[in-house]
mmCIF file of C-alpha atoms in Angstrom:
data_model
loop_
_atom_site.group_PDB
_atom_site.id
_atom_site.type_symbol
_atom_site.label_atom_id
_atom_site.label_comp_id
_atom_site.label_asym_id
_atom_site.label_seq_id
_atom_site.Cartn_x
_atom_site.Cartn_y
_atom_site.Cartn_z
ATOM 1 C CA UNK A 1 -0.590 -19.370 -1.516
ATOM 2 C CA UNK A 2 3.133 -20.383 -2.031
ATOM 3 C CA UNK A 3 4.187 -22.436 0.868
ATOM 4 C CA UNK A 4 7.628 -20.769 0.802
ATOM 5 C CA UNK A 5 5.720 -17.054 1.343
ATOM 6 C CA UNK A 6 4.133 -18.884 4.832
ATOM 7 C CA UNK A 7 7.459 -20.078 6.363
ATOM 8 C CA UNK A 8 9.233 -16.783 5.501
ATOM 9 C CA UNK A 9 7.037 -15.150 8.024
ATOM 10 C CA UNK A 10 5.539 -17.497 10.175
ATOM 11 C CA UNK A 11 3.813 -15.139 12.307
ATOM 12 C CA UNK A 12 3.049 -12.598 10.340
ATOM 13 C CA UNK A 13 1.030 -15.259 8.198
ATOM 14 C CA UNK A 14 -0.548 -16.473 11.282
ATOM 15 C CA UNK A 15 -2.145 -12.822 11.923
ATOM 16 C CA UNK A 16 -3.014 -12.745 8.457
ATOM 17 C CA UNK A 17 -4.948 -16.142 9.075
ATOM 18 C CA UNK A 18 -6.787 -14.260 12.116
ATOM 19 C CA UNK A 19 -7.579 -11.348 10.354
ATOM 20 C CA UNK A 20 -9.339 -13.705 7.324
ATOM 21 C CA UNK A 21 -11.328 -15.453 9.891
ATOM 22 C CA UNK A 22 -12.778 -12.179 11.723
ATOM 23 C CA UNK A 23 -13.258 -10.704 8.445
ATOM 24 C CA UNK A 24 -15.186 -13.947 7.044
ATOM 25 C CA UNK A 25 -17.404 -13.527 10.281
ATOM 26 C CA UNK A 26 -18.686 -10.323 9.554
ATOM 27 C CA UNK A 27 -18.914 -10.260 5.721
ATOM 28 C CA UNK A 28 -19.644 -13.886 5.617
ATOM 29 C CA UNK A 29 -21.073 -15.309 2.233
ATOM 30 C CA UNK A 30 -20.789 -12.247 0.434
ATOM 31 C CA UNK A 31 -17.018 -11.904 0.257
ATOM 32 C CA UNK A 32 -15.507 -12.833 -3.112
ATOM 33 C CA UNK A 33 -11.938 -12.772 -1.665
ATOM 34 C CA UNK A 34 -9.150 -11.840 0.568
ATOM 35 C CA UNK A 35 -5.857 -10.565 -1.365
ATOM 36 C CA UNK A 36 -2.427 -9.167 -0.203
ATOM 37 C CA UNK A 37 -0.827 -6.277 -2.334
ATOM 38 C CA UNK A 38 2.311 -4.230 -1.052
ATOM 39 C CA UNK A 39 5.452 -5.754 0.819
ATOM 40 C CA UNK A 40 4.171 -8.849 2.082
ATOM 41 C CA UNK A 41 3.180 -10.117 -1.078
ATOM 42 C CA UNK A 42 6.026 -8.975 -3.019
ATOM 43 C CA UNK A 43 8.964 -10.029 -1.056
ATOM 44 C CA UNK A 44 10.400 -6.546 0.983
ATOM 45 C CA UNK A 45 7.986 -6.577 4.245
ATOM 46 C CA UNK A 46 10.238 -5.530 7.290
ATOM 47 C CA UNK A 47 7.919 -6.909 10.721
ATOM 48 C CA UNK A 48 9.331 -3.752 12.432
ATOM 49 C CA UNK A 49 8.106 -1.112 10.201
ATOM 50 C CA UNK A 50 5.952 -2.607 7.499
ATOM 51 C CA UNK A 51 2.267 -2.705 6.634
ATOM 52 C CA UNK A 52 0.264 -5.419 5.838
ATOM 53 C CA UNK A 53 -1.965 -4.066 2.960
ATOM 54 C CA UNK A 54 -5.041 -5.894 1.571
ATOM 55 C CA UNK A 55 -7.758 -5.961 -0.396
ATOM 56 C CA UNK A 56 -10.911 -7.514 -0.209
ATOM 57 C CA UNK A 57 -13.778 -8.174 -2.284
ATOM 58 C CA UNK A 58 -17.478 -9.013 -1.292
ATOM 59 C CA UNK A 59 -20.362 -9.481 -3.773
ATOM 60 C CA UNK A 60 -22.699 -6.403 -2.734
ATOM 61 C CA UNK A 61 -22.048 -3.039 -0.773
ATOM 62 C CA UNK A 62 -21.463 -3.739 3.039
ATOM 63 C CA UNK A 63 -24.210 -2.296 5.272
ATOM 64 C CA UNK A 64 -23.928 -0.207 8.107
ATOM 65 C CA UNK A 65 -23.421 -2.948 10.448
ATOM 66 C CA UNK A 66 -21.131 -4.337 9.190
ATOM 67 C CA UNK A 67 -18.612 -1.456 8.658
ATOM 68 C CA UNK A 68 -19.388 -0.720 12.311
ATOM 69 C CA UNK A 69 -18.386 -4.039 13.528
ATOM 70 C CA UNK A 70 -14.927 -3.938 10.399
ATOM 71 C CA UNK A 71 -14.035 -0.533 12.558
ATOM 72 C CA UNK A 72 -14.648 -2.655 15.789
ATOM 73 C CA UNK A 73 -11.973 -5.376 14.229
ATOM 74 C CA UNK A 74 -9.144 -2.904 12.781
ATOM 75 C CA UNK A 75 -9.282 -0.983 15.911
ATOM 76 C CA UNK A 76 -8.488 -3.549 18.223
ATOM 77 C CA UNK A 77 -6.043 -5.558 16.346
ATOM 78 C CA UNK A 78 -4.422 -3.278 13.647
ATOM 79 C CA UNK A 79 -0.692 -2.452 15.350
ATOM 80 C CA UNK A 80 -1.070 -5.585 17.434
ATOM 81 C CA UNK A 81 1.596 -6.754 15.981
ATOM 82 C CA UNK A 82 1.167 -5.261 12.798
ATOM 83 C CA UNK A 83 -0.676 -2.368 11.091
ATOM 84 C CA UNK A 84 -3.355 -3.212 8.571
ATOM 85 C CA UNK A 85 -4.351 -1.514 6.250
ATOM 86 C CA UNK A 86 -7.144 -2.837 4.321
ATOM 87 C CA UNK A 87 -10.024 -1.511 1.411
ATOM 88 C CA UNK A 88 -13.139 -3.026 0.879
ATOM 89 C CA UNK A 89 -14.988 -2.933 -2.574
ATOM 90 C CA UNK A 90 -17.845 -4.862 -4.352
ATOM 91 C CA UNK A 91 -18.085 -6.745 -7.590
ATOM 92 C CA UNK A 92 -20.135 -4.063 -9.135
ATOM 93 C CA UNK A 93 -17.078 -1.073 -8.082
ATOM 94 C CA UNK A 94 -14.408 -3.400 -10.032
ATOM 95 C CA UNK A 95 -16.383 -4.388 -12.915
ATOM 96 C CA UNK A 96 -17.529 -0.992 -13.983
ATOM 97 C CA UNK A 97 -14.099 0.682 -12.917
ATOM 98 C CA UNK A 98 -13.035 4.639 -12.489
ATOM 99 C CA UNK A 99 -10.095 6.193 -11.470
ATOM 100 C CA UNK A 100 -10.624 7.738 -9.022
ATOM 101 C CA UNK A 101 -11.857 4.647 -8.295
ATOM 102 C CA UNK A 102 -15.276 4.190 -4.857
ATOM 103 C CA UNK A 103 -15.038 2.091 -2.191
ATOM 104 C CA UNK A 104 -16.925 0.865 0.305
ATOM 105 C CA UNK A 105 -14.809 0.961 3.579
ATOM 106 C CA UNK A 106 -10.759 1.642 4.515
ATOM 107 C CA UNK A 107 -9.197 1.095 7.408
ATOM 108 C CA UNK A 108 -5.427 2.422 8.059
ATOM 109 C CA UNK A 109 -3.721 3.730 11.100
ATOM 110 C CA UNK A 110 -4.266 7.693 9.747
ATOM 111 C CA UNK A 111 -8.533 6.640 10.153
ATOM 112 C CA UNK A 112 -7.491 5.243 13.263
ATOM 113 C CA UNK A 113 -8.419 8.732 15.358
ATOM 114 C CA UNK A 114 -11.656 9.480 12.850
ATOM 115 C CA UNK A 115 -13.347 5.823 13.822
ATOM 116 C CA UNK A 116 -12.482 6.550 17.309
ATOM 117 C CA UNK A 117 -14.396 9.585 17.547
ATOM 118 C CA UNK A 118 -17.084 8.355 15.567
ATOM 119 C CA UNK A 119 -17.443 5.275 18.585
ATOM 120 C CA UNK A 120 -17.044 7.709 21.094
ATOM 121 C CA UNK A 121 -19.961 9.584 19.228
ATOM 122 C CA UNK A 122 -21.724 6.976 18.441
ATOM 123 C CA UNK A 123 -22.344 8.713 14.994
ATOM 124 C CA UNK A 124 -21.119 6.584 11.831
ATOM 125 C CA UNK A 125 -20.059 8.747 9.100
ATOM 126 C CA UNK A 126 -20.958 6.849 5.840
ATOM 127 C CA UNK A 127 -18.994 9.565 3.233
ATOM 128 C CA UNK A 128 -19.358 9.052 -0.638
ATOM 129 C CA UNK A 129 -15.371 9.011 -1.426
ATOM 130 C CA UNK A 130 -12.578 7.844 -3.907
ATOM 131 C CA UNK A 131 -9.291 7.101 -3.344
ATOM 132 C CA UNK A 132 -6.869 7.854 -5.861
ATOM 133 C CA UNK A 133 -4.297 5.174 -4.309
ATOM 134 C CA UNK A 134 -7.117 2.511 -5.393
ATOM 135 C CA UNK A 135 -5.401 2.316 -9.105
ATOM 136 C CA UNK A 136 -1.987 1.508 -7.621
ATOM 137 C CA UNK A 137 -3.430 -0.682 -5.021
ATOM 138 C CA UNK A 138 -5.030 -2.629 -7.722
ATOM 139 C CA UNK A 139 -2.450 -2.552 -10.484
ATOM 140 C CA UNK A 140 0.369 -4.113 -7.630
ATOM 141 C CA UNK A 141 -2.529 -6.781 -6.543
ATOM 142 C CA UNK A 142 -3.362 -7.745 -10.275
ATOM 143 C CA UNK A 143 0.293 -8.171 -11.364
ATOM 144 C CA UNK A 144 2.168 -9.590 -8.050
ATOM 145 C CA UNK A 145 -0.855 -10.168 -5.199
ATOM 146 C CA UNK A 146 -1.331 -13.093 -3.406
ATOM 147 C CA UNK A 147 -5.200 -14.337 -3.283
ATOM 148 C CA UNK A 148 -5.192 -15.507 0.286
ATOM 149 C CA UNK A 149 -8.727 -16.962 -0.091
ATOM 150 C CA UNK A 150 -11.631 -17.011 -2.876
ATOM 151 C CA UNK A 151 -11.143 -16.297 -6.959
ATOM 152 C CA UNK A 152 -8.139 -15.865 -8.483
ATOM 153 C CA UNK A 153 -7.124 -12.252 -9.066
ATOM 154 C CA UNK A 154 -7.342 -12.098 -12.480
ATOM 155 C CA UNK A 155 -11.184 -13.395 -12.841
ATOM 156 C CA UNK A 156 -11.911 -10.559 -9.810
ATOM 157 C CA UNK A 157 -9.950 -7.451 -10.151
ATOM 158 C CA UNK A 158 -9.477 -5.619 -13.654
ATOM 159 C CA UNK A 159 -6.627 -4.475 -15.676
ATOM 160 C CA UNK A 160 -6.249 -1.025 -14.632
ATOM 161 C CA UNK A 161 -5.266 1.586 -17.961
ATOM 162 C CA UNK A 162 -1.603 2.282 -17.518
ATOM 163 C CA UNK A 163 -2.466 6.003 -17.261
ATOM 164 C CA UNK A 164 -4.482 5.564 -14.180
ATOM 165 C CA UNK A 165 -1.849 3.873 -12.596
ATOM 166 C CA UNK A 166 0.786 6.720 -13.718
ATOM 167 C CA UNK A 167 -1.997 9.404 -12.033
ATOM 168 C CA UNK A 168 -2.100 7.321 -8.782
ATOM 169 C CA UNK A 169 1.818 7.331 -8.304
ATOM 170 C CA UNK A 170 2.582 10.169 -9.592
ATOM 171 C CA UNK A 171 0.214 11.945 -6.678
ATOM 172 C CA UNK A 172 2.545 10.016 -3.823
ATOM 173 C CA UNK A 173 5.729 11.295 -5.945
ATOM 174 C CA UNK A 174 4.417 14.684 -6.093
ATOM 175 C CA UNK A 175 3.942 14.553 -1.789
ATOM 176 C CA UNK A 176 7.168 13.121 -1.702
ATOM 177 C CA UNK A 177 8.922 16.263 -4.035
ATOM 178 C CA UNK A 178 7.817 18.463 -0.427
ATOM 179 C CA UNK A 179 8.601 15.942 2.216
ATOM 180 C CA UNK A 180 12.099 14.119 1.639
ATOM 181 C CA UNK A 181 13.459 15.785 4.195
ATOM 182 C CA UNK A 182 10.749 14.971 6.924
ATOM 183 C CA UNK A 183 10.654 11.318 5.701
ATOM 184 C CA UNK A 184 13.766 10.527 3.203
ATOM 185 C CA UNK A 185 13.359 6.393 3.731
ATOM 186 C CA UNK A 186 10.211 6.223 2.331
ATOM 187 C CA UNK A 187 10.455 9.295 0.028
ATOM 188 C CA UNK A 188 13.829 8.279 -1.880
ATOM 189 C CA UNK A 189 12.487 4.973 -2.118
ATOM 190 C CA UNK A 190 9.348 5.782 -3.715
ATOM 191 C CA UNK A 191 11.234 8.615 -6.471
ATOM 192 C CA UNK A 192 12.982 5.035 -7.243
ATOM 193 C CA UNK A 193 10.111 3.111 -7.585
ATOM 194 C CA UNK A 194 8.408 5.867 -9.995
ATOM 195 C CA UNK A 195 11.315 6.244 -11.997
ATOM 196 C CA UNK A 196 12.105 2.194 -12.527
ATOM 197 C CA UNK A 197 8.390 2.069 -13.422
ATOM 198 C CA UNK A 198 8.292 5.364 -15.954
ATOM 199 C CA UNK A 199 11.622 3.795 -17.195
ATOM 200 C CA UNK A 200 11.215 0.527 -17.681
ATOM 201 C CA UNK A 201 7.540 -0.512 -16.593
ATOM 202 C CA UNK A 202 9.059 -2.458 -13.352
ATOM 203 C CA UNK A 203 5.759 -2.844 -10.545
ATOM 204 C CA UNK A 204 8.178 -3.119 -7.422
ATOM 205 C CA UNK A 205 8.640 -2.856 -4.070
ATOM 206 C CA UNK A 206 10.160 0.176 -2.091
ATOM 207 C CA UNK A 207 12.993 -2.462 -1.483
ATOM 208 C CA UNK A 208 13.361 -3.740 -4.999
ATOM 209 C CA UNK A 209 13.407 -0.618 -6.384
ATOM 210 C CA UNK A 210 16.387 0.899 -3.831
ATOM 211 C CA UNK A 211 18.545 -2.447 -5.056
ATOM 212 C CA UNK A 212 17.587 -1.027 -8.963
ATOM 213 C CA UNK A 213 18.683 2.190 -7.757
ATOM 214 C CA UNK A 214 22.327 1.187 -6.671
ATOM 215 C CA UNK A 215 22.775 -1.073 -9.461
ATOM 216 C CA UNK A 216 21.736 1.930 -11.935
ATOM 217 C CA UNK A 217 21.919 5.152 -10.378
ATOM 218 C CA UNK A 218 25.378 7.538 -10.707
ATOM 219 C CA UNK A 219 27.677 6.858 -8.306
ATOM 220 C CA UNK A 220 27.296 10.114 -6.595
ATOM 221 C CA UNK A 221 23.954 8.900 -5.232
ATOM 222 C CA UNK A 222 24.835 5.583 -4.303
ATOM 223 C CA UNK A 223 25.925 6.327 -0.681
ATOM 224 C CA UNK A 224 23.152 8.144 -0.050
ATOM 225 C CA UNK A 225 20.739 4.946 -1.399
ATOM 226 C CA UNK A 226 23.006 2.341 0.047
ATOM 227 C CA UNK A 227 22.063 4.677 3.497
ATOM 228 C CA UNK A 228 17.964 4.674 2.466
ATOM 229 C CA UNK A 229 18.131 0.927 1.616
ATOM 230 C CA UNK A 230 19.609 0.186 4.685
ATOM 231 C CA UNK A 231 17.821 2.222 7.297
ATOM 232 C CA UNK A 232 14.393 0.475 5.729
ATOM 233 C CA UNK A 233 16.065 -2.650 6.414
ATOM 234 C CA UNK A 234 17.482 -2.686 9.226
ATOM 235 C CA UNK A 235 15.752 -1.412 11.698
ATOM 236 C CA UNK A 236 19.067 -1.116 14.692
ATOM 237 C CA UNK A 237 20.933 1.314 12.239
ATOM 238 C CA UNK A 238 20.046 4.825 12.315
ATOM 239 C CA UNK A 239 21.608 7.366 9.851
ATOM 240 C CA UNK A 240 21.394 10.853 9.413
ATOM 241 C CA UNK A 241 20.683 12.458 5.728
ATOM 242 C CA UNK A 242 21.879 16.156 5.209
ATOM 243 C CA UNK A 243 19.519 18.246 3.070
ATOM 244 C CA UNK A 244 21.903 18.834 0.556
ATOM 245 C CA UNK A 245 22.319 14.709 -0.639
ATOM 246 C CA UNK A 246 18.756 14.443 -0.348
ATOM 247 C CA UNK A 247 17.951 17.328 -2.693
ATOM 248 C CA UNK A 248 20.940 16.511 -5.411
ATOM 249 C CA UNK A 249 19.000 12.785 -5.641
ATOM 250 C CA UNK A 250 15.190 14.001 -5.400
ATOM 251 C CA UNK A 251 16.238 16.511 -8.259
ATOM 252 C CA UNK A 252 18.438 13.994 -10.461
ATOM 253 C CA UNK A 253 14.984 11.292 -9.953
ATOM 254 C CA UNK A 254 13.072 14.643 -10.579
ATOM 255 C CA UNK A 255 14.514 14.985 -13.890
ATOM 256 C CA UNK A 256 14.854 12.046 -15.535
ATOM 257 C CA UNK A 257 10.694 11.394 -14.152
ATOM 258 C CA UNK A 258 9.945 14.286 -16.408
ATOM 259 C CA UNK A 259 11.099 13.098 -19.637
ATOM 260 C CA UNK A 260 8.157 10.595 -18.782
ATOM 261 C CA UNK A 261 5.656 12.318 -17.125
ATOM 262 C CA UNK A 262 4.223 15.936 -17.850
ATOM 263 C CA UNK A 263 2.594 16.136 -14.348
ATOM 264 C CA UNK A 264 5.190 17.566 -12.398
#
């Protein structure tokens, strides 16, 4: 791990650090390796607002047991400071892949009520599922992750076909067409991030991409970006977005995304 990435966020690291050595303690010899995908890894993660997003890797399926005691660990420390959110898969998931691709266990703060329920239960739900995020999680990890601990990326996770990573962003940017104006931070930003990628193959973060976006973008739309970038930035500002500025951008992003994509 780059020794500038630890100092930037000396804490945050340190949790990471924690979470490795619980996780090692349950999975023990069968994990292949701990990675970080998303903001942390590529240079935009806000401590206020931001997750920490990981993968790891272990050599066979995880039993029951085990998951039980991973749903112990995310409960009690995911949100304290930060929330996790973490997938599990085995060697045999990544080296015959799918899109939608199996896992074996996730943990983010939307399964936070589900595992709670299932405690309180005492009932373990053990559900045959995909997740179609799984191609994007993968393609960011392979191309700008951090391998915290165990094989390098490349020998572990695959190169995912470009057109399963198009059908796992294009699903968020399809959400994010209906909800802009219920969550226009993390919407605008992602119509950016889809469109740098579509445009010029870019992987980046929420953050890079609103910089692209002002350096690229009309000038109509660069108040309303300059307002996005810095609301997901800095956490003390608050600003408020009328419909109309929100549409006029979502429908300019809309657009151009089309003259790359046929699945909108």
């Amino acid at each position: 791990m780059d020794n500038h990435l630890t100092t930037s966020y000396k804490h945050v690291w340190q949790f990471v650090a924690w979470i490795l050595k619980e996780t090692k303690h349950i999975v023990k010899e069968d994990m292949i390796g701990f990675y970080i995908h998303g903001s942390l890894a590529m240079g935009g993660f806000n401590p206020n607002k931001s997750d920490i997003d990981l993968l790891v890797v272990t050599k066979r399926p995880l039993t029951v047991e085990r998951k039980r005691r991973l749903v112990q660990l995310f409960l009690n420390y995911s949100t304290h400071p930060y929330p996790i959110e973490v997938s599990f898969l085995n060697e045999n998931q990544l080296q015959n892949w799918e899109h939608p691709s199996s896992f074996d266990f996730h943990y983010s703060e939307d399964w936070r009520e589900r595992y709670n329920n299932e405690l309180t239960k005492r009932v373990f739900i053990q559900e045959k599922i995909k997740d179609n995020d799984l191609a994007a999680h993968i393609t960011v990890t392979y191309h700008r992750g951090i391998c915290v601990e165990g094989k390098p990326i490349k020998e572990v996770f695959p190169l995912v076909p470009r057109s399963h990573y198009i059908s796992s962003i294009m699903s968020d940017f399809q959400d994010c067409l209906k909800n802009v104006e219920r969550n226009p931070i993390y919407c605008t930003l992602n119509f950016l991030r889809v469109y740098w990628y579509l445009k010029e193959g870019v992987i980046s973060s929420k953050k890079e991409a609103g910089e692209w976006g002002l350096l690229h973008l009309p000038q109509e739309y660069h108040s309303t970006i300059g307002k996005v970038l810095d609301g997901y930035t800095n956490e003390k500002k608050e600003y408020t977005f009328e419909k109309n500025e929100l549409l006029r951008l979502r429908n300019f992003i809309k657009e151009k995304v089309q003259q790359y994509c046929t699945t909108i």
